[in-house]
Each structure stands twice: as structure tokens, then as C-alpha cells.
């Protein structure tokens, strides 16, 4: 992941558009660059723009955790103080932040965050921000909602906002956040940076799996305990009873089958008799119905014969009337065609007559309109005849007027410019006095600072720091030797007792020597006092060294202050020179504008004189001076109207003669059309009279009906009568056959009923004999009651034996399931003891501890280059941090005891370690560090710069924001943020 460009507009103090392009020199070839400028100029705003474009968030607005604190916007709207839209510069209607970056997939993308105010007004209500993502290589915009596009950006760069602010952007005031954070905050941050939330999920999953496995084991065990089994004796007795009941039940079922067979025979015969009796009644009813239908069909047939004969007689009587009607129909058709033809001719002649009259009227109307318009145009020309020369000489007149207007505008512009330059010159005088006064104050401060530096240098020279370091080393070695000796003596108490008994000159019982130089009794007894004295001396020497370091820090601070004063004096001198140059430039500009104004006045007078000659007077100047543009438009409009009206008048005069001839032509043609109308009307009326007479005569024949229709009605009636007679003949034949068939069926049913009655008597006697035999054998016990009782006993015995078999099978199968659940439960219980917990904390703490150890190994590699005095360690069994002070015999110190500069170095190392840890899965080629170097002395600053330059050799492009003069001077490529006054700033890359 690599940042390619940062752009924006109207963000905080950066008014207008700004662009930082890392793909163009000098930033392209620079491995490390500085972002410099005065406090509050907008250096951190560049990094805010980068975060806004990528994540719609910034580290600075995220630090405003009190979201219940709300601030007022320009239109009295109240917003939370953490709202990033507050970065939009006041007095502007819209702004944006944009970043080009190289994604993990190798493609270049452009992410943009923009915000505007309602109606594009500076005092409008703030609108919701808009987020876009554009693939530069494919030249297409990614689609999706704002949250989907932000998630897509995180996927492309491989870092969340929290990871980004630890691996790419080390934000202002955020260096020591992780160093001095509480354990809970460290755990949360490690979880976000390294993805250890997976371990929380695993821990909770182990806990849940263990609970599920234990519950499954308990459920299987409870099921087995709930199953009951019979004893072997009870099971054997049930099997014997089951066999006995099955034998009895078999005999009863055989008897029941015999009884049912006899009962079914009697019942079947009775049902057969009932069925045949019903059939006998139905056959008699059908026979009666068939006889009635046969008689009805015979009567209707006879009536149909009579209707047919009567229809034929009526048709013969109409033959003569049909012939007369046909002749009249032919004549009617001929007269009807004649009426239609004369009617069409009459309509055509009337249409032509009306068309001629309309054309004559329209031509006369156009002639009158043309004459009226000619009179109107003639009057208009007479009214403006005196201004004809203006219209004819318009081009020359407009040339003089445009020249005069330009000269007049040049005079007004020169006057305004002269007034503005004079005001600027007055302000420059005030600024020059202010700069001179400020330079005098800086000069006095410079002399005082030089005196303080000289005095402090003399004091430091009086102290020999090398001799002091040797003293500290000597006292520390001596103290350590005494501590070792004291520990050895404490560890071997018998040896100490023997040493107390040694006498000078007497032989040692161990080695036989008469000299005992190791330790005298007085020295051994005085050892704790010596150690305490050396410890006190070591502390005093350390305090002297600390005092010397403080002096050096003060001296470096004074030197930086001196450099700053020199720089400010140089800037003041440059400002004075610049102001004087601007004063000279203002004087030159005033002289030049005065000359332009004189020249313009001469040009104006010449142009007005020429225009007076064309107008013939100077009365027009009053209107022109009030509004030159309107006066010019009036002249142009009049000239155009004069020419247009002249052309139109000539055209109308030409058209007048043509209209007169057209009217005479239409008037001579109308009389002939009137005569044709009269003739056509006479012919049409004659034909209509003849048609009316024929229609009256035809209506008297056949009731006015067409002859063909009357003949067709007769033929259709004749065919219907024939069809009806045929259908009635068929019904007679059909019903006669049905009656004969039904008589035969009735006879057969009677014979069947006689035979069925005899069979019923025989079967009833057989059933009676079987019942008497059953009662004698079973002592009157009813078969219907005995059979269900024996069946129920047999089913109970079978059910109890079947339940016994199923319970045995269940216990056998569930024993295997119980063993599998026991093994599963034991495995999850062991895992739960190691890493499982309901909140996921147990395994997370283990993973975070390992992660923190890896992080500290990264950080200590960076810390060795920054300060060899300290080494970071984790407090055992916690996520808290401690430092090992190598200059104090590897003394363990809390991180809260470090000074400001030491905290910055340790925090920088830790931040660089976090950066390496967060980006160990990908290549992060950009790093931005915001502030924090001001608390370092010269040597430490040099070490920090060397460490940052070593990162550059690893392929990273590093940007540093700092006010430190030495640091910005050491970095040749800079993005300088310059103030432009009124809270505005602008960027330049040098």
C-alpha cells in the first residue's frame, strides 16, 4: 500500500485547492520529506485530508470523545464536536479531500470525501458528506453505498482506520497513547491491530462446545437411566401366556368366520329380495311412462301432417304477388341509383360555389389589410424622416460611440486604481513601522540570548563530564563488588564463623596459611555502611550528571532560540525590503495610471466631437452619459426598424396589384357556378319524386317484405315441418320397443323373487342350528364379547414383550452413544480448562501476551538505535509495560517515570514497532509522523533522524511534521505551509 497524492479544497486554514503529488519530483525522488510551517498554519490538516478521503474520519476529531458537547455552525445548526464536517472552512460553500493510492491488488485508486452546504450558499445548512471510489487504471467508478465504499477501501489498502493510524500515520499527541495506556486499552488496541479478536471467538467457541458436549453426555445418561427392563422370569411367563392366548384366539376367530359366513348368506339373500322388489316397482313405472310418450307422439305426428298441407296452399296463393313485387324491386334499384348520382353532383357544385365565394372574400380581406399596413408604414416614415441620416450612417456613429465609451471606462478604472494604490501605500507605511519596531525588539532579544549562551557555556566547561563518567563507573564497580561479596558471605554462614576465629600469625585449619588477607573482622562488620556510602555517592554523581544533561538541554534550547531569532531577524529584513519595493511599485503604478487617465480624456473629447457632427447637435450626450449601452442599443434598434420598414413597404406595394387581379378573377367565375347549382337541384328533385311514388306502391305488395325473403321463409318452414314429422316417427318406434322390453323384465323379476324366498328359508334354518350348537358348547357365553377380550390379552402380552426387546436394543445403542459423548466431553473439558471462557478473555489474554512480546521485540530493535540506555519489557502475567535502565544497573522502572524526551523516544520506538507489527502481512511504503521532536536535545534528535533515515532505506517514503529548526534544515525536500493572512494558508513544495 502506497500513498500517491493528497488533494483537497477549503479544509480548515487551507483555503482553495491544494495538491501534494508524490509521483512527481522533488517528492518522487525524496525518501524523507518534511511538512513545515508556523503553528496553526495547517500542517496537520494535510494528514486530516488523507484520513478523511480514506476513512471519513480523522485522529483529531476522534479524540473529541465527549459527543454530548455540541457546537454551533454558521446557520445556528448544532453539531457534535467530533463531526469531521467542522473541517470545512468557514465562509466557503463546499470542500473535499482526495487521495490517490496504490492498492494491494496493484491497481491505482482515487478515494474522495466531499461535503457542501445547502443551495451552494456559504451560510447554508451542512449536507451529508459524499464518498466516491474511482479505479484510475480501469477508468471506472466503484458502485455502492457510503458504508460499502468505505469497506471496499479498507479491503483495498488492507488496513482499518486504527491500523492505519498505527502503521502509516503516527498522529499528533498520540505517541504515548499505547505506552501509558491501561491494560484494558492495550488489549483492545492489540485486538484491533493484530486481529486477535479471532482468539476471543475461539475461546468463546471452546466454552460453548464444552457446555454442549457436557449437556449431551448428561442427556444420554439420563435417557439410559429412564429405561425399565423386566426380569427373565417375568419375560418367560409373558411368552407362555402369549402362546396360550394365541391358540384360543385362533379357535375363536375360526368360529367367528363360520358365524359371519352364515349371517352374510342370510343377509345377502334378504338384500337380493329387497333389490328385486325395488326393480319390479321401477320397471312398472317406466312401462307406464313409455306408454304415455307413445300416445303423445302419435297425436303430434297427425297435427304436423295437417300443418304441412296448409303451408303449401298458402304459398301457391302468393305466386302472382311475388312476380309483381320483383318487377317493382328492379325499377326501385334504377331510380335509387339516379337519386344518388344527382345528389352527388349537386353537392359537388355547391362545394365549388362556396369555395369560390370564400376565396373572393379572403382575397378582398388581404387587400384591405395590405392597404392599411401601407398607410401605417408611410405615416411612420414621415414621423421619423428627420432621423433617416442616423440609420444610414449608423456604422460610423457606433464606432465613435464605442471609442468614447471605452475611453470613459478607462478613465473610471484608472481613477479607482489610483485610489486603491494610495490606500495600499498608506497601509505599507504602517506595516513598515511595525516591522522596524519588531526588528528592534528581536535584536534586543538576540543580544540577551547570546549573553545567556555564553554564560551557560562557561558553567558547563567548568564541569569535566568524562571524569564524572569515570567516577560513576568506578563507584558502581566498587559497589557491585561489595554487593557480590556480601551475598557470598551471607550464603555461607559457616565460612564467616571460621573467619571470625582466625588470628593473625596462627595457621588456618583449612589451608595452613598464617596470613589471612581476604577480609578483616573490622571490614566485614563495616561492609553495609560502605555499600550505603557508595550508593549515596553514586546517587550524588548521577544527580551531577543529570544537572549537566539539563544544562546541555538548556544550552541547546538557547541555541535553537538563537537560530530562530536570527531567522526572524532575516525575515524582518526581508519584509522591510519587500515593503519598500512595494512602495516604489505603488508610486510607479500611480504615475502610469495618471498618464492613462489623461490620454483617455483626450480620446473621449475627440469621439464626442465627431459624434456631434453626425447627430447635428450635442443634445444626445445627456442620454448617452446616463447609460451608454442602452443608448447604443436604442440607435441600433431604430436603424434596424427603419431598414426593415422600408423593405416591407416596398414588398406590400408590389403585392397590392397581384391581390387586385386575384379578386377580379374570382368575381367573374361565380355566376357560372350559380347556374350549375340551379340545374343540379331540378334534376335531383325530379328523381326523388319518382322514387317516393315507387316506394309507396311496393309497400302494398308482400307487406313491403322482399320477394326473396318471403320465398326463403316458406322453404325454411317446409323443411322444419318435414324434420319434425321425421323426429315424431322415430319417437313412436323407440317408445314401442321400450314398452315391449319392460314387459319382459317385469315377468323375469317376478320369477326371481319366488326363487329367492325359498333360498332365504333354507339359510335362516342353518344359522339357527349353528347358534344352538355354540350355546351348548360354551355354556351361553357370547362370541362377540369373548373374542375382543382374548384379543386384548394377546396384544398386551405381545406389547410388553416388544417393549422389552426395544428397551434392550435402546440400552445397547445408547451405551455406544454414551461412550462417544464421554470422550467428546472430556476432550472439550481439557480445552476449556486451557483456553475456554464465556467472555473469550482467557485465550485472548494468552494471544495478546504473545503479540505484545512480538511487538516489544520490534520496538526494542528500534529503541537500540534511538537510546541504548533503555529496553522495554512486559510486566510478567500482565499487559503492562516497564523499562530496564541499563545505566542504573538494569534497574526496573515504570514507564511513567520517564522524562518528556525519554517518553518520546520510547514511544517513537513503540510506534515504529506497532507500524511493523500492523503491516507485517503487507508492504506499507508510506509513513507520516506528526510532531513530538521538540522535546529532544540535539544528540537525541540526531539519533532519531538517523533511525528515520534507516527506515527510508527499507523502501518507505517518510513524511515528518515538526517545528524543530535543525530537523527541517537537515531535510532538503519540504512541503511548506505558508500563512497568507486572515487565517488562510497555502502550500508549496520546495
PDB file of C-alpha atoms in Angstrom, residues 104-250:
ATOM      1  CA  UNK A 104      -2.765  -4.349  -2.608  1.00  0.00           C
ATOM      2  CA  UNK A 105      -4.091  -5.662  -5.946  1.00  0.00           C
ATOM      3  CA  UNK A 106      -1.613  -3.460  -7.843  1.00  0.00           C
ATOM      4  CA  UNK A 107      -4.242  -1.034  -9.180  1.00  0.00           C
ATOM      5  CA  UNK A 108      -4.308   2.709  -8.575  1.00  0.00           C
ATOM      6  CA  UNK A 109      -7.428   4.125  -6.941  1.00  0.00           C
ATOM      7  CA  UNK A 110      -8.736   7.592  -6.071  1.00  0.00           C
ATOM      8  CA  UNK A 111     -10.801   7.925  -2.872  1.00  0.00           C
ATOM      9  CA  UNK A 112     -12.718  11.162  -2.329  1.00  0.00           C
ATOM     10  CA  UNK A 113     -14.696  12.670   0.597  1.00  0.00           C
ATOM     11  CA  UNK A 114     -16.688  15.819  -0.154  1.00  0.00           C
ATOM     12  CA  UNK A 115     -19.149  17.988   1.738  1.00  0.00           C
ATOM     13  CA  UNK A 116     -21.177  21.061   0.818  1.00  0.00           C
ATOM     14  CA  UNK A 117     -23.738  23.453   2.153  1.00  0.00           C
ATOM     15  CA  UNK A 118     -27.369  23.714   1.072  1.00  0.00           C
ATOM     16  CA  UNK A 119     -28.050  25.662  -2.146  1.00  0.00           C
ATOM     17  CA  UNK A 120     -24.267  26.111  -2.501  1.00  0.00           C
ATOM     18  CA  UNK A 121     -24.511  29.091  -0.100  1.00  0.00           C
ATOM     19  CA  UNK A 122     -21.827  29.984   2.436  1.00  0.00           C
ATOM     20  CA  UNK A 123     -24.441  30.188   5.201  1.00  0.00           C
ATOM     21  CA  UNK A 124     -26.396  27.109   4.082  1.00  0.00           C
ATOM     22  CA  UNK A 125     -27.031  24.040   6.190  1.00  0.00           C
ATOM     23  CA  UNK A 126     -24.261  21.420   6.133  1.00  0.00           C
ATOM     24  CA  UNK A 127     -25.216  18.460   3.927  1.00  0.00           C
ATOM     25  CA  UNK A 128     -24.323  14.811   4.459  1.00  0.00           C
ATOM     26  CA  UNK A 129     -20.819  14.030   3.171  1.00  0.00           C
ATOM     27  CA  UNK A 130     -20.414  12.078  -0.085  1.00  0.00           C
ATOM     28  CA  UNK A 131     -17.844   9.320  -0.628  1.00  0.00           C
ATOM     29  CA  UNK A 132     -16.625   8.083  -4.045  1.00  0.00           C
ATOM     30  CA  UNK A 133     -14.043   5.482  -5.101  1.00  0.00           C
ATOM     31  CA  UNK A 134     -12.553   5.545  -8.619  1.00  0.00           C
ATOM     32  CA  UNK A 135     -10.326   2.922 -10.276  1.00  0.00           C
ATOM     33  CA  UNK A 136      -7.755   5.041 -12.131  1.00  0.00           C
ATOM     34  CA  UNK A 137      -6.299   2.175 -14.169  1.00  0.00           C
ATOM     35  CA  UNK A 138      -9.702   0.874 -15.379  1.00  0.00           C
ATOM     36  CA  UNK A 139     -11.185   4.412 -15.593  1.00  0.00           C
ATOM     37  CA  UNK A 140     -14.404   3.355 -13.847  1.00  0.00           C
ATOM     38  CA  UNK A 141     -16.129   4.349 -10.612  1.00  0.00           C
ATOM     39  CA  UNK A 142     -16.893   1.759  -7.942  1.00  0.00           C
ATOM     40  CA  UNK A 143     -20.626   1.482  -7.133  1.00  0.00           C
ATOM     41  CA  UNK A 144     -22.224   1.079  -3.688  1.00  0.00           C
ATOM     42  CA  UNK A 145     -23.462   2.887  -0.606  1.00  0.00           C
ATOM     43  CA  UNK A 146     -21.158   5.020   1.536  1.00  0.00           C
ATOM     44  CA  UNK A 147     -20.564   2.223   4.063  1.00  0.00           C
ATOM     45  CA  UNK A 148     -19.943  -0.297   1.253  1.00  0.00           C
ATOM     46  CA  UNK A 149     -17.392   2.000  -0.427  1.00  0.00           C
ATOM     47  CA  UNK A 150     -15.576   2.595   2.891  1.00  0.00           C
ATOM     48  CA  UNK A 151     -15.451  -1.167   3.488  1.00  0.00           C
ATOM     49  CA  UNK A 152     -14.110  -1.590  -0.071  1.00  0.00           C
ATOM     50  CA  UNK A 153     -11.369   0.996   0.660  1.00  0.00           C
ATOM     51  CA  UNK A 154     -10.335  -0.923   3.815  1.00  0.00           C
ATOM     52  CA  UNK A 155     -10.187  -4.096   1.710  1.00  0.00           C
ATOM     53  CA  UNK A 156      -8.023  -2.436  -0.962  1.00  0.00           C
ATOM     54  CA  UNK A 157      -5.439  -0.922   1.441  1.00  0.00           C
ATOM     55  CA  UNK A 158      -5.569  -3.839   3.897  1.00  0.00           C
ATOM     56  CA  UNK A 159      -5.777  -1.580   6.970  1.00  0.00           C
ATOM     57  CA  UNK A 160      -8.599  -0.354   9.177  1.00  0.00           C
ATOM     58  CA  UNK A 161      -8.584   3.218  10.491  1.00  0.00           C
ATOM     59  CA  UNK A 162      -6.978   2.116  13.788  1.00  0.00           C
ATOM     60  CA  UNK A 163      -4.322   0.065  11.965  1.00  0.00           C
ATOM     61  CA  UNK A 164      -3.711   2.917   9.534  1.00  0.00           C
ATOM     62  CA  UNK A 165      -3.063   5.381  12.389  1.00  0.00           C
ATOM     63  CA  UNK A 166      -0.521   2.944  13.859  1.00  0.00           C
ATOM     64  CA  UNK A 167       1.291   1.828  10.713  1.00  0.00           C
ATOM     65  CA  UNK A 168       1.019   4.718   8.195  1.00  0.00           C
ATOM     66  CA  UNK A 169       0.090   7.827  10.206  1.00  0.00           C
ATOM     67  CA  UNK A 170       1.548   8.429  13.685  1.00  0.00           C
ATOM     68  CA  UNK A 171      -0.782  11.239  14.691  1.00  0.00           C
ATOM     69  CA  UNK A 172      -0.132  14.335  16.788  1.00  0.00           C
ATOM     70  CA  UNK A 173      -0.313  13.857  20.616  1.00  0.00           C
ATOM     71  CA  UNK A 174      -0.780  10.127  20.048  1.00  0.00           C
ATOM     72  CA  UNK A 175       2.769   8.802  20.528  1.00  0.00           C
ATOM     73  CA  UNK A 176       2.469   7.806  24.171  1.00  0.00           C
ATOM     74  CA  UNK A 177      -1.123   6.532  23.931  1.00  0.00           C
ATOM     75  CA  UNK A 178      -0.095   2.893  23.807  1.00  0.00           C
ATOM     76  CA  UNK A 179       2.935   3.282  26.079  1.00  0.00           C
ATOM     77  CA  UNK A 180       0.994   4.587  29.106  1.00  0.00           C
ATOM     78  CA  UNK A 181      -2.421   3.079  28.341  1.00  0.00           C
ATOM     79  CA  UNK A 182      -4.202   0.869  30.845  1.00  0.00           C
ATOM     80  CA  UNK A 183      -4.158  -2.884  30.316  1.00  0.00           C
ATOM     81  CA  UNK A 184      -7.749  -2.924  29.039  1.00  0.00           C
ATOM     82  CA  UNK A 185      -6.946  -0.236  26.447  1.00  0.00           C
ATOM     83  CA  UNK A 186      -3.795  -2.109  25.398  1.00  0.00           C
ATOM     84  CA  UNK A 187      -5.811  -5.304  24.993  1.00  0.00           C
ATOM     85  CA  UNK A 188      -8.416  -3.524  22.890  1.00  0.00           C
ATOM     86  CA  UNK A 189      -5.771  -1.865  20.694  1.00  0.00           C
ATOM     87  CA  UNK A 190      -3.815  -5.107  20.214  1.00  0.00           C
ATOM     88  CA  UNK A 191      -7.039  -6.828  19.262  1.00  0.00           C
ATOM     89  CA  UNK A 192      -7.804  -4.197  16.614  1.00  0.00           C
ATOM     90  CA  UNK A 193      -4.247  -4.073  15.247  1.00  0.00           C
ATOM     91  CA  UNK A 194      -3.411  -7.763  15.020  1.00  0.00           C
ATOM     92  CA  UNK A 195      -6.761  -9.450  14.618  1.00  0.00           C
ATOM     93  CA  UNK A 196      -6.647 -11.227  17.988  1.00  0.00           C
ATOM     94  CA  UNK A 197     -10.448 -10.959  18.131  1.00  0.00           C
ATOM     95  CA  UNK A 198     -10.245 -14.372  16.448  1.00  0.00           C
ATOM     96  CA  UNK A 199      -8.836 -15.798  19.689  1.00  0.00           C
ATOM     97  CA  UNK A 200     -11.769 -14.339  21.646  1.00  0.00           C
ATOM     98  CA  UNK A 201     -14.129 -16.094  19.266  1.00  0.00           C
ATOM     99  CA  UNK A 202     -12.171 -19.364  19.616  1.00  0.00           C
ATOM    100  CA  UNK A 203     -12.234 -19.085  23.428  1.00  0.00           C
ATOM    101  CA  UNK A 204     -15.988 -18.480  23.482  1.00  0.00           C
ATOM    102  CA  UNK A 205     -16.498 -21.307  20.980  1.00  0.00           C
ATOM    103  CA  UNK A 206     -14.479 -23.724  23.172  1.00  0.00           C
ATOM    104  CA  UNK A 207     -16.563 -22.712  26.197  1.00  0.00           C
ATOM    105  CA  UNK A 208     -19.804 -23.224  24.265  1.00  0.00           C
ATOM    106  CA  UNK A 209     -18.647 -26.547  22.779  1.00  0.00           C
ATOM    107  CA  UNK A 210     -17.683 -27.805  26.249  1.00  0.00           C
ATOM    108  CA  UNK A 211     -21.118 -26.876  27.631  1.00  0.00           C
ATOM    109  CA  UNK A 212     -22.857 -28.553  24.685  1.00  0.00           C
ATOM    110  CA  UNK A 213     -20.740 -31.731  24.998  1.00  0.00           C
ATOM    111  CA  UNK A 214     -21.383 -31.999  28.768  1.00  0.00           C
ATOM    112  CA  UNK A 215     -25.094 -31.423  28.253  1.00  0.00           C
ATOM    113  CA  UNK A 216     -25.203 -34.116  25.548  1.00  0.00           C
ATOM    114  CA  UNK A 217     -23.444 -36.613  27.860  1.00  0.00           C
ATOM    115  CA  UNK A 218     -25.859 -35.850  30.711  1.00  0.00           C
ATOM    116  CA  UNK A 219     -28.885 -36.220  28.427  1.00  0.00           C
ATOM    117  CA  UNK A 220     -27.777 -39.672  27.132  1.00  0.00           C
ATOM    118  CA  UNK A 221     -27.046 -40.865  30.658  1.00  0.00           C
ATOM    119  CA  UNK A 222     -30.471 -39.657  31.853  1.00  0.00           C
ATOM    120  CA  UNK A 223     -32.193 -41.457  28.957  1.00  0.00           C
ATOM    121  CA  UNK A 224     -30.476 -44.767  29.806  1.00  0.00           C
ATOM    122  CA  UNK A 225     -31.424 -44.460  33.479  1.00  0.00           C
ATOM    123  CA  UNK A 226     -35.076 -43.828  32.475  1.00  0.00           C
ATOM    124  CA  UNK A 227     -35.411 -47.170  30.582  1.00  0.00           C
ATOM    125  CA  UNK A 228     -37.026 -50.072  32.610  1.00  0.00           C
ATOM    126  CA  UNK A 229     -36.358 -53.836  31.937  1.00  0.00           C
ATOM    127  CA  UNK A 230     -38.311 -56.947  33.076  1.00  0.00           C
ATOM    128  CA  UNK A 231     -36.702 -59.863  34.919  1.00  0.00           C
ATOM    129  CA  UNK A 232     -36.008 -63.083  32.984  1.00  0.00           C
ATOM    130  CA  UNK A 233     -38.805 -64.995  34.943  1.00  0.00           C
ATOM    131  CA  UNK A 234     -41.374 -62.288  34.119  1.00  0.00           C
ATOM    132  CA  UNK A 235     -40.310 -62.285  30.475  1.00  0.00           C
ATOM    133  CA  UNK A 236     -40.610 -66.138  30.281  1.00  0.00           C
ATOM    134  CA  UNK A 237     -44.093 -66.099  31.900  1.00  0.00           C
ATOM    135  CA  UNK A 238     -45.262 -63.469  29.380  1.00  0.00           C
ATOM    136  CA  UNK A 239     -44.077 -65.610  26.461  1.00  0.00           C
ATOM    137  CA  UNK A 240     -46.041 -68.656  27.801  1.00  0.00           C
ATOM    138  CA  UNK A 241     -49.246 -66.631  28.265  1.00  0.00           C
ATOM    139  CA  UNK A 242     -48.816 -65.176  24.768  1.00  0.00           C
ATOM    140  CA  UNK A 243     -48.709 -68.667  23.176  1.00  0.00           C
ATOM    141  CA  UNK A 244     -51.834 -69.827  25.103  1.00  0.00           C
ATOM    142  CA  UNK A 245     -53.799 -66.703  24.148  1.00  0.00           C
ATOM    143  CA  UNK A 246     -52.767 -67.072  20.500  1.00  0.00           C
ATOM    144  CA  UNK A 247     -54.186 -70.686  20.417  1.00  0.00           C
ATOM    145  CA  UNK A 248     -57.521 -69.679  21.998  1.00  0.00           C
ATOM    146  CA  UNK A 249     -57.772 -66.667  19.721  1.00  0.00           C
ATOM    147  CA  UNK A 250     -57.215 -68.842  16.625  1.00  0.00           C
TER     148      UNK A 250
END
